[in-house]
XYZ file of C-alpha atoms in Angstrom:
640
model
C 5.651 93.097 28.596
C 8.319 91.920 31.143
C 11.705 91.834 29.382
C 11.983 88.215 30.375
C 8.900 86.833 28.782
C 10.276 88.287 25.728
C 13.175 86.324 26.352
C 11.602 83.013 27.071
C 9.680 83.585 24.090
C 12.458 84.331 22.068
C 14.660 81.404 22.929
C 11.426 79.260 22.122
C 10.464 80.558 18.750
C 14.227 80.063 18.297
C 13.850 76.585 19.033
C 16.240 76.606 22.032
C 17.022 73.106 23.819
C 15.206 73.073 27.299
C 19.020 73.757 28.666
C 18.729 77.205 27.685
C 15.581 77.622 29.282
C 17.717 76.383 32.686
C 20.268 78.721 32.087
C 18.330 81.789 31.953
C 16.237 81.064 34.931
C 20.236 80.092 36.807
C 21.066 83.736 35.535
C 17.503 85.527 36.564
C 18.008 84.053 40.460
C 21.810 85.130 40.673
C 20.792 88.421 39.538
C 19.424 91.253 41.726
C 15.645 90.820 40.211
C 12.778 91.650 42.622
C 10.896 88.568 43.784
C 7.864 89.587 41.615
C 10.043 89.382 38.140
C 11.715 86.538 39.748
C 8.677 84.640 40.074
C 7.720 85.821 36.489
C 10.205 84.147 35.298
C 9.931 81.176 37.277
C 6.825 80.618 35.440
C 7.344 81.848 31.909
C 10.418 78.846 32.363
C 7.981 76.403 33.389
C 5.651 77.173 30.758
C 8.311 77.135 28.448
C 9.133 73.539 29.873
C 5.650 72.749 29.002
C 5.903 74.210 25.531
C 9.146 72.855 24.972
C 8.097 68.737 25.721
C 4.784 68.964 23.473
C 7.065 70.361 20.636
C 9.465 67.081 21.527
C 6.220 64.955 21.889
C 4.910 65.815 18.641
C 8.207 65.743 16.920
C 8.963 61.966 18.405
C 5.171 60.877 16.827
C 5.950 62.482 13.653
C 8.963 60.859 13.690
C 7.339 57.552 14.601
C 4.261 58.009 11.881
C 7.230 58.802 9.190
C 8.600 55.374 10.624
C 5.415 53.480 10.382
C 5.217 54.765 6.887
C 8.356 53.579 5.578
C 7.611 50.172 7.267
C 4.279 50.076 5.443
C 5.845 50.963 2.393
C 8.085 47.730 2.898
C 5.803 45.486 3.819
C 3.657 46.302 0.370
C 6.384 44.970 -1.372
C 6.235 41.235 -2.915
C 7.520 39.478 0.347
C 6.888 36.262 0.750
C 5.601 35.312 5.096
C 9.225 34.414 6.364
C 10.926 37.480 4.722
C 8.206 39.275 5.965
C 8.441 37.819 9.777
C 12.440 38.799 9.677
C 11.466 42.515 8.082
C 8.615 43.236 11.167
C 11.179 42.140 14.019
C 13.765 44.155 12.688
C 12.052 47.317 11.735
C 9.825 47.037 14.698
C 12.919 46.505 17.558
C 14.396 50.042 15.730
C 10.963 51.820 16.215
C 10.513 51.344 19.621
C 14.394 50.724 20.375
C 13.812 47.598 22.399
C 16.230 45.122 22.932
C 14.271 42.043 21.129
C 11.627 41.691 18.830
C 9.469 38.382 17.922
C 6.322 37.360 16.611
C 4.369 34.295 17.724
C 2.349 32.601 15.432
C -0.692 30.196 16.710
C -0.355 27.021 15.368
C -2.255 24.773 12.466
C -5.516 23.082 13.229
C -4.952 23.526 16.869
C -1.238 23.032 17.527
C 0.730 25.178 19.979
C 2.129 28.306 18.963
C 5.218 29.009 17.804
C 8.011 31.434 17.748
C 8.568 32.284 13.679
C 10.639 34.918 13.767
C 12.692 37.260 16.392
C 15.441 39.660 15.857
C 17.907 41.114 18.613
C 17.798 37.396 20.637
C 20.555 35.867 21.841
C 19.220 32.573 22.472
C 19.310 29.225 19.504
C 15.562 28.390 21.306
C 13.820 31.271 20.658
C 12.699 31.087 17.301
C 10.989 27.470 16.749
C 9.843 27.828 20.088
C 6.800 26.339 20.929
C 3.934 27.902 23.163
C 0.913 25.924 24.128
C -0.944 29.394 23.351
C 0.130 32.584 22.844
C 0.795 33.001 26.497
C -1.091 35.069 29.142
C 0.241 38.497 27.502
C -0.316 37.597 23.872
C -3.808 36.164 24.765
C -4.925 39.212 26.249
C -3.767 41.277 23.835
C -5.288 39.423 21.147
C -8.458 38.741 23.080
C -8.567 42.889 23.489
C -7.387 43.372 20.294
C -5.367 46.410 21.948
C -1.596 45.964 22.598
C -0.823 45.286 26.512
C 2.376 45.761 27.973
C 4.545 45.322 31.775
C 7.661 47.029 33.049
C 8.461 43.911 34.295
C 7.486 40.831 33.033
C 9.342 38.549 35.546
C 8.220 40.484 38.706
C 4.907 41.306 37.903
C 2.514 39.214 39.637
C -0.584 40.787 37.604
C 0.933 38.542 34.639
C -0.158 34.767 34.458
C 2.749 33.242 33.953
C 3.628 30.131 31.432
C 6.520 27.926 32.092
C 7.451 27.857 27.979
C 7.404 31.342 27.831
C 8.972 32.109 31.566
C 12.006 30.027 30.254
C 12.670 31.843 27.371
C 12.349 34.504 28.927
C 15.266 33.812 31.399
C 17.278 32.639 28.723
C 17.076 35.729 27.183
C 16.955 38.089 30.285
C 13.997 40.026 29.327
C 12.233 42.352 31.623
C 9.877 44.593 30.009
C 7.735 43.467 27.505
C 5.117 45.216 25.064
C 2.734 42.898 22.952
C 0.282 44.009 19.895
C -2.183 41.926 18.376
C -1.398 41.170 14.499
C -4.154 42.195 12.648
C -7.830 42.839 13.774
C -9.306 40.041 12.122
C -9.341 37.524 15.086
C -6.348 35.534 16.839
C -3.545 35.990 14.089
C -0.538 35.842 16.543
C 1.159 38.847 18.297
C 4.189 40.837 18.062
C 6.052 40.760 21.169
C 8.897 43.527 22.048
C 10.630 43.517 25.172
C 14.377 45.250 26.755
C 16.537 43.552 28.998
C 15.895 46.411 32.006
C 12.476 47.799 33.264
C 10.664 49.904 30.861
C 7.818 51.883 31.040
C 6.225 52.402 27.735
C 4.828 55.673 26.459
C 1.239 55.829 24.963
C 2.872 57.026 22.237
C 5.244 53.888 21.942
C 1.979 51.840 22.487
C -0.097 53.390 20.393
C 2.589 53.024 17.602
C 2.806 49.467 17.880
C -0.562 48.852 17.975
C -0.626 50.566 14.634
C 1.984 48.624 13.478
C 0.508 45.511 14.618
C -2.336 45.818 12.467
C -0.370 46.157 9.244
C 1.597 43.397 10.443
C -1.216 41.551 10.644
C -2.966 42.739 6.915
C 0.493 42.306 5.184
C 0.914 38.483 6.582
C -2.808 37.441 5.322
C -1.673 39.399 2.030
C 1.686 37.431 2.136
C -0.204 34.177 3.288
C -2.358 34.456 0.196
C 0.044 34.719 -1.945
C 2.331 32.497 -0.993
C -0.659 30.176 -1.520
C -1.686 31.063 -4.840
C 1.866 30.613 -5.788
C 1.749 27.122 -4.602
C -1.066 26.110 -6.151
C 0.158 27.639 -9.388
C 3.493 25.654 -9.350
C 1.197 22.285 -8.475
C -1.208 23.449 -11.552
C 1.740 24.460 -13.325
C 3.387 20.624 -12.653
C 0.295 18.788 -13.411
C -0.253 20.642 -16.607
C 3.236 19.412 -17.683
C 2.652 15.968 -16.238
C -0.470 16.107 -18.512
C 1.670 17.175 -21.290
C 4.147 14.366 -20.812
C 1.426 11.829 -20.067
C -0.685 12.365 -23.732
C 2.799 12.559 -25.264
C 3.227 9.119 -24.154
C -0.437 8.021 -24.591
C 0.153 9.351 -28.434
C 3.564 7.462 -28.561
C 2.170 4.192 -27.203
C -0.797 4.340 -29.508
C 0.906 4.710 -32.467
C 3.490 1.666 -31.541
C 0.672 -0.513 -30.795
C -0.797 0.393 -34.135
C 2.375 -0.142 -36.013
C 2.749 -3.734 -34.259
C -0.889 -4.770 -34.381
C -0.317 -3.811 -38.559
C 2.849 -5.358 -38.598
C 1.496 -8.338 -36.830
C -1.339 -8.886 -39.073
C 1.257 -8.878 -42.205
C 2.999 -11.555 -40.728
C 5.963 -10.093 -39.451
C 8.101 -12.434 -37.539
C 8.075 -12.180 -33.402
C 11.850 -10.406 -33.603
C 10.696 -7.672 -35.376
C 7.728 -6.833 -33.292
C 10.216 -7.750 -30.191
C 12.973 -5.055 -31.520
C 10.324 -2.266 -32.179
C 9.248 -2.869 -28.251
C 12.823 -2.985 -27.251
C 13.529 0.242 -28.837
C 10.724 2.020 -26.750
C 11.799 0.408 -23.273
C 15.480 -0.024 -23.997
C 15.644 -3.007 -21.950
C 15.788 -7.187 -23.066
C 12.683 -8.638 -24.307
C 12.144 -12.559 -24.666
C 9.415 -13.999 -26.555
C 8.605 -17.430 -24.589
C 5.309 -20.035 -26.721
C 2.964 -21.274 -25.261
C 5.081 -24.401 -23.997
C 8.294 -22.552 -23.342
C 10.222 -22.095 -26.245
C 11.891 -19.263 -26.928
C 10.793 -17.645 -29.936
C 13.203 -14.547 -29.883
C 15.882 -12.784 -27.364
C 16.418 -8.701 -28.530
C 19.912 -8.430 -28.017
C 20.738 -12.611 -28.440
C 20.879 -14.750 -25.539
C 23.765 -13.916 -23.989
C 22.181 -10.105 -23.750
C 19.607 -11.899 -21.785
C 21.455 -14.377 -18.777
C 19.984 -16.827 -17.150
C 17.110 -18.443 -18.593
C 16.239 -20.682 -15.225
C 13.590 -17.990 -14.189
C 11.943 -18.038 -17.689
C 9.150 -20.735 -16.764
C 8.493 -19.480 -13.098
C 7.914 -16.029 -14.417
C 5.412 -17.558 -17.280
C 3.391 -19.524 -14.670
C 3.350 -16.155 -12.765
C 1.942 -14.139 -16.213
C -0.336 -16.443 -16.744
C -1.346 -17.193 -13.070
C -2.349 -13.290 -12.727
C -3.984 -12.575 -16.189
C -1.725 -9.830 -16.810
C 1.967 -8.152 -16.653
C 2.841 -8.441 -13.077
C 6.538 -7.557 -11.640
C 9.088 -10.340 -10.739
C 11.763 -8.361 -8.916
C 15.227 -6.771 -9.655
C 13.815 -4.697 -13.231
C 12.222 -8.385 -14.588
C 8.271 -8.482 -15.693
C 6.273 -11.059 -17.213
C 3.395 -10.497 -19.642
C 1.000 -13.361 -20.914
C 0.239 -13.602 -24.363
C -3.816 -14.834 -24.510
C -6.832 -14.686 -27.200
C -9.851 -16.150 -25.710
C -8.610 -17.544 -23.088
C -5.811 -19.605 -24.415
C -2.741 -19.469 -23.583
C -0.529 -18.642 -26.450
C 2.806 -17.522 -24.977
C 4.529 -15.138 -22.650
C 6.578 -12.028 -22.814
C 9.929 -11.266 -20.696
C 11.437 -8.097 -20.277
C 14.754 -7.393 -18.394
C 16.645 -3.835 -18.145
C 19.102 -2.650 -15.541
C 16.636 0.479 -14.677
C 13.725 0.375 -12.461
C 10.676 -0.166 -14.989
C 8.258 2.449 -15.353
C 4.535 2.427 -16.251
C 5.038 3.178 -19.894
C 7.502 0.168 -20.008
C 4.350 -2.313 -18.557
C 2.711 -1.142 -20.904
C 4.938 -1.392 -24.043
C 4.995 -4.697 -22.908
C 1.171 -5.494 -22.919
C 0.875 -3.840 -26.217
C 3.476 -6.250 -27.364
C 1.478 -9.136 -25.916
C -1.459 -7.930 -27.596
C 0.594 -8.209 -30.711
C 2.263 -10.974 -30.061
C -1.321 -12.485 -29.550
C -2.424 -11.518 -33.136
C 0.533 -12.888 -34.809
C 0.426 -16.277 -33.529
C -2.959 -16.372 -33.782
C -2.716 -15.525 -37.699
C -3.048 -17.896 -39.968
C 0.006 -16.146 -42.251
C 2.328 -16.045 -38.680
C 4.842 -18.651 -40.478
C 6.989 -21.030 -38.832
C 8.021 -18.765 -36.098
C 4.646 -19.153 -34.603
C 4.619 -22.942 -35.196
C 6.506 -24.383 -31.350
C 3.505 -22.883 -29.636
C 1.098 -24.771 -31.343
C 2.484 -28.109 -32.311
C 2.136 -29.522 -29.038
C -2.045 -29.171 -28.952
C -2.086 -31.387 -32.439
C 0.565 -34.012 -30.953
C -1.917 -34.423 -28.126
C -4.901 -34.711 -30.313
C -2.925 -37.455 -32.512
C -1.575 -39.495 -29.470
C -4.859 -39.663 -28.306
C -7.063 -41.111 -31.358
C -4.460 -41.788 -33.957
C -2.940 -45.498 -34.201
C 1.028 -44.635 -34.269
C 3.437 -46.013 -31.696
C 5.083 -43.419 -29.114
C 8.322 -45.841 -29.375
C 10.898 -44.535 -31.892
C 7.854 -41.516 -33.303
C 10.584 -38.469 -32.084
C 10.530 -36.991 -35.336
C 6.410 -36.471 -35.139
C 6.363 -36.496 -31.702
C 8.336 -35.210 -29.452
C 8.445 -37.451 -26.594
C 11.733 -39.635 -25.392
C 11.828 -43.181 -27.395
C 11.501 -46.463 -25.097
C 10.158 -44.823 -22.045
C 6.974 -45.493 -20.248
C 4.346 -42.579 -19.872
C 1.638 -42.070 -17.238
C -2.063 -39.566 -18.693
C -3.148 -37.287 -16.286
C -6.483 -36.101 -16.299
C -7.155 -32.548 -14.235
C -10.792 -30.756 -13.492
C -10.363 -26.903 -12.861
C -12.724 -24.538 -11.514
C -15.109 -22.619 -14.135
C -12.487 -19.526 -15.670
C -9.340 -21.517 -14.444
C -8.974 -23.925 -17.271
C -6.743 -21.232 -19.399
C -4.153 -20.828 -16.117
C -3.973 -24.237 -15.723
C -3.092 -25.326 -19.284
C -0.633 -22.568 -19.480
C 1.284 -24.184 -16.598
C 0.970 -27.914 -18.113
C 2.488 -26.580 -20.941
C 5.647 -25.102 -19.591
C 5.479 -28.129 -17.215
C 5.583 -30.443 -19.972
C 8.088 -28.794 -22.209
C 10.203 -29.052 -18.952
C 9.718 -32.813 -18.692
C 9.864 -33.760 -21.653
C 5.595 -35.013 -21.758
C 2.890 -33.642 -23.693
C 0.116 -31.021 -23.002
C -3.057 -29.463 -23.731
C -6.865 -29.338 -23.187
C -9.236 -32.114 -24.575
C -12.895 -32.578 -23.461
C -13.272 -29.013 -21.130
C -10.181 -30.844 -19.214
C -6.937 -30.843 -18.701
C -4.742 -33.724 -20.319
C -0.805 -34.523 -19.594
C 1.529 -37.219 -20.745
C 4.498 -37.170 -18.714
C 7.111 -39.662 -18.556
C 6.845 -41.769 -15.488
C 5.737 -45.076 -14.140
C 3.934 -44.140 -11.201
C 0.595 -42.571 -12.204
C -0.162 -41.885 -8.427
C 2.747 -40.140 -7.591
C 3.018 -37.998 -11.330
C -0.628 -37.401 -10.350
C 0.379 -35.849 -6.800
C 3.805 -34.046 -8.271
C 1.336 -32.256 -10.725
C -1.153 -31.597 -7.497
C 2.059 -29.957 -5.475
C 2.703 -27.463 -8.180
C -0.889 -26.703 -9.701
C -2.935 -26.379 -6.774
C -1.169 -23.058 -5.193
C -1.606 -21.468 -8.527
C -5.195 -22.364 -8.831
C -6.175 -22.164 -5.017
C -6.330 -25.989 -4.692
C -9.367 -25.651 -7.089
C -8.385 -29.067 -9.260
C -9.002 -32.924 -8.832
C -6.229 -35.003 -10.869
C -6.466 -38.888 -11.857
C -3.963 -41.029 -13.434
C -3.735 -44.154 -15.778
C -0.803 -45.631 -17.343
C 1.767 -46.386 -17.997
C 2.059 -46.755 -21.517
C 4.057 -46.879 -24.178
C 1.757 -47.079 -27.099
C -0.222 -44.420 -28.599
C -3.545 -46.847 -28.476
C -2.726 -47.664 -24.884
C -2.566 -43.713 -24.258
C -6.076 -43.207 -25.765
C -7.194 -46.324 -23.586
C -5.242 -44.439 -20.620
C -6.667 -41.207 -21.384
C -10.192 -42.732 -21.020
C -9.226 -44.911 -17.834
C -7.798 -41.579 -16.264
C -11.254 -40.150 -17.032
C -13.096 -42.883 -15.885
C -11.117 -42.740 -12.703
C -11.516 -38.904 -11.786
C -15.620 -39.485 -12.966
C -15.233 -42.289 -9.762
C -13.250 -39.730 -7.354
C -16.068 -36.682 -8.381
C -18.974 -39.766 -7.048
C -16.934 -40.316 -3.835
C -17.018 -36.640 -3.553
C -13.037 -36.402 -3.219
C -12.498 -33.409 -5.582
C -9.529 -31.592 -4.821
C -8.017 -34.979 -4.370
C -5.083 -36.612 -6.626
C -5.207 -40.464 -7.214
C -4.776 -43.063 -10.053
C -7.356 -45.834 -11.293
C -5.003 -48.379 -9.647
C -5.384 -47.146 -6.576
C -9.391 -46.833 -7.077
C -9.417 -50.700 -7.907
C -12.535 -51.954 -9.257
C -14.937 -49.091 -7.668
C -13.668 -46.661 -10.175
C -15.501 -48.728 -12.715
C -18.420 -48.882 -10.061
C -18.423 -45.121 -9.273
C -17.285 -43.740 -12.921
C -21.022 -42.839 -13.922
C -22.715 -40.083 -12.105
C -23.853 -41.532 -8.584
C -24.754 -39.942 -5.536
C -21.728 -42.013 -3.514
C -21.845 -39.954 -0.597
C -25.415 -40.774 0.126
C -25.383 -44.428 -0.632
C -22.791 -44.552 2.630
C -24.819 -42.861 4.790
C -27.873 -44.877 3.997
C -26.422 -47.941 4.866
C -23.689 -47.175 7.806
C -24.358 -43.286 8.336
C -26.031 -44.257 11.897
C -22.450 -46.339 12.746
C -20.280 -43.290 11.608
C -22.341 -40.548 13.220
C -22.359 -42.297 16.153
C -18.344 -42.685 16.024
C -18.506 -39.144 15.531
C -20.448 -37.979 18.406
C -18.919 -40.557 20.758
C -15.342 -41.212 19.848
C -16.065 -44.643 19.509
C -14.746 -47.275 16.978
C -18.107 -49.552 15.893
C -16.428 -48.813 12.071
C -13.506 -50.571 12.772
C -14.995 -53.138 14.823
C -17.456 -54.042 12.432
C -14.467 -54.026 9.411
C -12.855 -56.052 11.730
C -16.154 -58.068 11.834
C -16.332 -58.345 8.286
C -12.767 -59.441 7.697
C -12.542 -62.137 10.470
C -15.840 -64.233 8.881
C -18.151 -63.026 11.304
C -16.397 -64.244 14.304
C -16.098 -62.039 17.239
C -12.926 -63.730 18.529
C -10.837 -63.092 15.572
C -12.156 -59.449 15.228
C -10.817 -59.061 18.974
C -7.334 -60.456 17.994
C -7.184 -58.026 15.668
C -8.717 -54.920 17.550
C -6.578 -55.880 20.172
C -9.876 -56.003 22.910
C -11.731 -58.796 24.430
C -14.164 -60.728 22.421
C -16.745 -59.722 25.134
C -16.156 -55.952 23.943
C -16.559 -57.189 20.459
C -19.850 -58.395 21.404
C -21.088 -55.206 22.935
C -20.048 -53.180 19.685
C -21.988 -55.674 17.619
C -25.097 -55.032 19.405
C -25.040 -51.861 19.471
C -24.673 -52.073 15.806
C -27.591 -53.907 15.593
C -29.279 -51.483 17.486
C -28.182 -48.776 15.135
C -28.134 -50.594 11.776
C -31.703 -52.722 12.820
C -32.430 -56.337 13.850
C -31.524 -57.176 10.601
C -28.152 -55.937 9.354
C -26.167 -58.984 9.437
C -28.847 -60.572 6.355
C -26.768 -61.267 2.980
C -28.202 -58.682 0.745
C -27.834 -56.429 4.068
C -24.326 -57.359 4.689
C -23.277 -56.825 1.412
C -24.753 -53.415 1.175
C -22.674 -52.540 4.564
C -19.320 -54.131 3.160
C -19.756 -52.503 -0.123
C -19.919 -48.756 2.014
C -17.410 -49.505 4.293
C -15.238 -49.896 1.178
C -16.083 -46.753 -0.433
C -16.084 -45.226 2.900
C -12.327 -46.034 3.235
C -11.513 -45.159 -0.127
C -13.009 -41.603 0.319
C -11.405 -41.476 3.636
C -8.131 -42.380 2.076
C -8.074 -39.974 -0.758
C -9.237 -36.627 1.734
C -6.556 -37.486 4.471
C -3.982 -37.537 1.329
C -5.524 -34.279 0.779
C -4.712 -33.054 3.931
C -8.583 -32.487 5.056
C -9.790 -34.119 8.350
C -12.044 -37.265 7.588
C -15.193 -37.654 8.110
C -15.212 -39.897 11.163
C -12.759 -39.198 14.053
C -12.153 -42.537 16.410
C -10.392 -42.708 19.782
C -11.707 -44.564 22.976
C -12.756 -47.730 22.777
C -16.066 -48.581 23.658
């Protein structure tokens, strides 16, 4: 063997840098060699080139697996998906020894992707950058599910450019770029590595990252799930303590409404079943009967303020049918045992109420409820029901109102009007409950007598109390009530008398078919008499003038007030036209075409009087809806 290939061999089992290798071949062509050993060494040099890089080859992959390993052994660890993100950059910029490192992330339920994480960038918009996919380089390599790469991503006109990424990529200077799928699962994102100069990458390098893309991709769905289990363990964990807190208040709330139902059916007096509430909610209670007098106040009054708001928030309680809110920490809660109204409950505290105060304030209703429904409730109970008996004894005993304060509790020497009020079926309860704050305001009487509602108010006008009353009951009620109104009176047997004229009188309106109408038996005249028994009203009118008012109604025409006018002036068509303000020969032409509507006959007494007697009621009718505020029933405009 050649003395040199000993040599070359030598310096490679000695593990010589490929400088060595240089040198000696320098040495062997300065020397005096023949050009056959010269060219034997030539060659053992080259081969020991050769050697030399697949030793450096395989030393750089073990170096890379022993890399990859400590990454993987990293990434096991309990990460959560953003620690992980900022771990894979970093580690996988030192692998390759790239300038910057990201990963894009496609977005949820078809968003655009997005940058997550990126290490080495010198740019605030990379990460949180969004993609509208995972660009041309990322979708191939995800798409191939092998990594892709380009020595030059800016000049390479293989590359399908996208704006969003092309501008980041400016920003950031990057020229080449190497991209690995994440995962092999499908499109899970990409991890994108790329140097500010030209590179060509190595299989090796590729290869590498391809590998390190898929545990990337295994250790994000790992991290993914987990992060998501731990969610829904903190939201199971929440609601189990939520449930905890929720039967510990179900428990508390059933054991205070059995301690004030017990305490209520010993008879316990309102402010001790007021204070035991108080003490749960911590805010103000008020105990309001059924007409507005305040049974209790936790705390006295001047713990509770003003008391202007006490009646409006009653009518509200009892308007609803349970607790509702009023505003600024106030709520209202009616007291009720088939369906009477018994009283309300107030409660006022400087915190925003919660749903275990509502309800310590219905159970306290409830309770509430009992007691003054008990028969052993005592005096407490009394103010809420005295008024219902004062009613029933102004209207059939034989005492005067005058100078009667001390049984009844209504102002001596002052005239009173009776209202009489029809509700809709279920609304009878609602509306007495008003009356009787409404009374106790006014200083009148209230209650429910005959499946109707009664009031005695102080007043002279029985009209106008009658509309007042209409004004403030019909909102609550949805306009679903007719009043009528008698008086006034100032003696208790010309209440009972007024009290059955009122009746009489609403019986009339009911015939006329003016419900949701308010009007007095003075205004009614002598047809509420007529109409108070049950008559079909509105189809004696059409039988004798419907043809007349129809006709007004299709036509615009005024043959109702002409023949009124008629009526009024004796039969003579000049008067009529004075007052119509027409010629008499247009009063003529109405009247026959009356007769050709009413029949040849129409102007015959027991005809005429018919006609008069419908044109009356007609009028009243009309008068009563228009007060209303419907449209009438005829509609007049041109002559003719």
């Amino acid at each position: 063997m050649e003395p040199s290939a000993l040599t070359i061999l030598e310096l490679l089992a000695e593990g010589a840098p490929a400088e060595r290798l240089e040198a000696f071949a320098a040495r062997a062509r300065r020397g005096e060699s023949d050009a056959r050993s010269l060219a034997a060494v030539e060659e053992g040099v080259r081969l020991g080139r050769t050697v030399h890089e697949r030793c450096e080859q395989r030393r750089q992959r073990e170096a890379g697996l022993s890399a990859l390993l400590s990454v993987a052994l990293e990434l096991a660890g309990p990460l959560g998906p953003r620690s992980l993100l900022d771990l894979v950059t970093r580690r996988a910029r030192l692998l390759l020894g790239t300038d910057l490192a990201c990963v894009v992330l496609p977005g949820a339920d078809g968003g655009p992707a997005l940058v997550r994480a990126a290490d080495g960038h010198v740019s605030a918009r990379t990460v949180g950058l969004a993609l509208p996919t995972l660009a041309d380089l990322g979708d191939a390599a995800v798409t191939g599910a092998i990594p892709v790469w380009t020595p030059d991503y800016p000049h390479d006109e293989r590359v399908r450019h996208s704006p969003a990424l092309d501008a980041a990529v400016a920003a950031e200077g990057v020229r080449g770029v190497l991209v690995a799928p994440l995962g092999r699962g499908g499109p899970g994102g990409a991890l994108y590595l790329a140097d500010r100069s030209p590179r060509h990458f190595t299989h090796e390098e590729v290869s590498l990252v391809g590998l390190l893309g898929e545990l990337v991709g295994a250790a994000l769905e790992k991290a993914t799930a987990l992060e998501r289990a731990r969610t829904e363990l903190s939201a199971l964990s929440t609601r189990h303590e939520q449930s905890e807190r929720r039967l510990r208040t179900t428990t508390e709330l059933r054991e205070l409404h059995h301690r004030l139902i017990g305490r209520a059916l010993e008879g316990a007096a309102p402010s001790a079943l007021a204070e035991a509430a108080a003490a749960r909610t911590g805010g103000v209670l008020r105990v309001l009967a059924a007409d507005g007098t305040v049974l209790d106040t936790t705390g006295g009054a001047p713990a509770w303020g003003d008391e202007e708001g006490d009646g409006p928030a009653a009518v509200a309680a009892h308007t609803a049918g349970r607790p509702v809110a009023l505003g600024e920490g106030r709520w209202a809660a009616p007291v009720r045992a088939r369906g009477t109204a018994l009283g309300t409950v107030l409660l006022r505290q400087d915190r925003p109420v919660t749903d275990t105060d509502v309800q310590v304030l219905g159970i306290l209703a409830e309770a509430m409820a009992v007691l003054l429904l008990g028969v052993e409730a005592g005096s407490s109970a009394a103010p809420g029901r005295r008024r219902d008996g004062h009613l029933d004894d102004l209207l059939t005993g034989p005492s005067p109102l005058v100078g009667q304060t001390g049984r009844y509790p209504l102002d001596p020497g002052r005239p009173h009007v009776v209202l009489v009020a029809l509700t809709k079926t279920g609304e009878l309860g609602r509306a007495v409950a008003w009356a009787a704050l409404h009374a106790h305001r006014t200083g009148g009487l209230a209650g429910e007598r005959r499946d109707l509602l009664v009031l005695v108010l102080p007043g002279t006008d029985p009209g106008q109390a009658a509309r007042a009353v209409m004004d403030e009951l019909a909102p609550l009620l949805d306009g679903a009530v007719t009043l009528a109104g008698a008086g006034p009176v100032t003696h208790q047997a010309a209440a009972s008398a007024a009290f059955e004229e009122a009746h009489q009188c609403l019986d009339a309106m009911i015939a006329l078919g003016a419900t949701g109408c308010a009007a007095s038996a003075r205004e009614l005249g002598f047809f509420g008499a007529l109409l108070s028994d049950d008559r079909d009203v509105p189809a004696f009118v059409h039988a004798a003038i419907g043809p007349v008012l129809d006709y007004d109604r299709q036509r615009f025409t005024e043959l109702t007030k002409t023949l009124e006018a008629w009526f009024r002036s004796g039969g003579s068509p000049t008067y009529a036209a004075q007052q119509l303000f027409v010629h008499p020969n247009t009063v003529s032409r109405r009247l026959e075409r009356i007769g050709g509507l009413l029949g040849p006959d129409w102007q015959q007494p027991d005809h005429t009087l018919k006609i008069q007697l419908a044109l009356r009621l007609h009028g009243i009718r009309q008068s009563l809806l228009a007060r209303r505020g419907g449209a009438p029933d005829e509609i007049t405009g041109r002559p003719g």
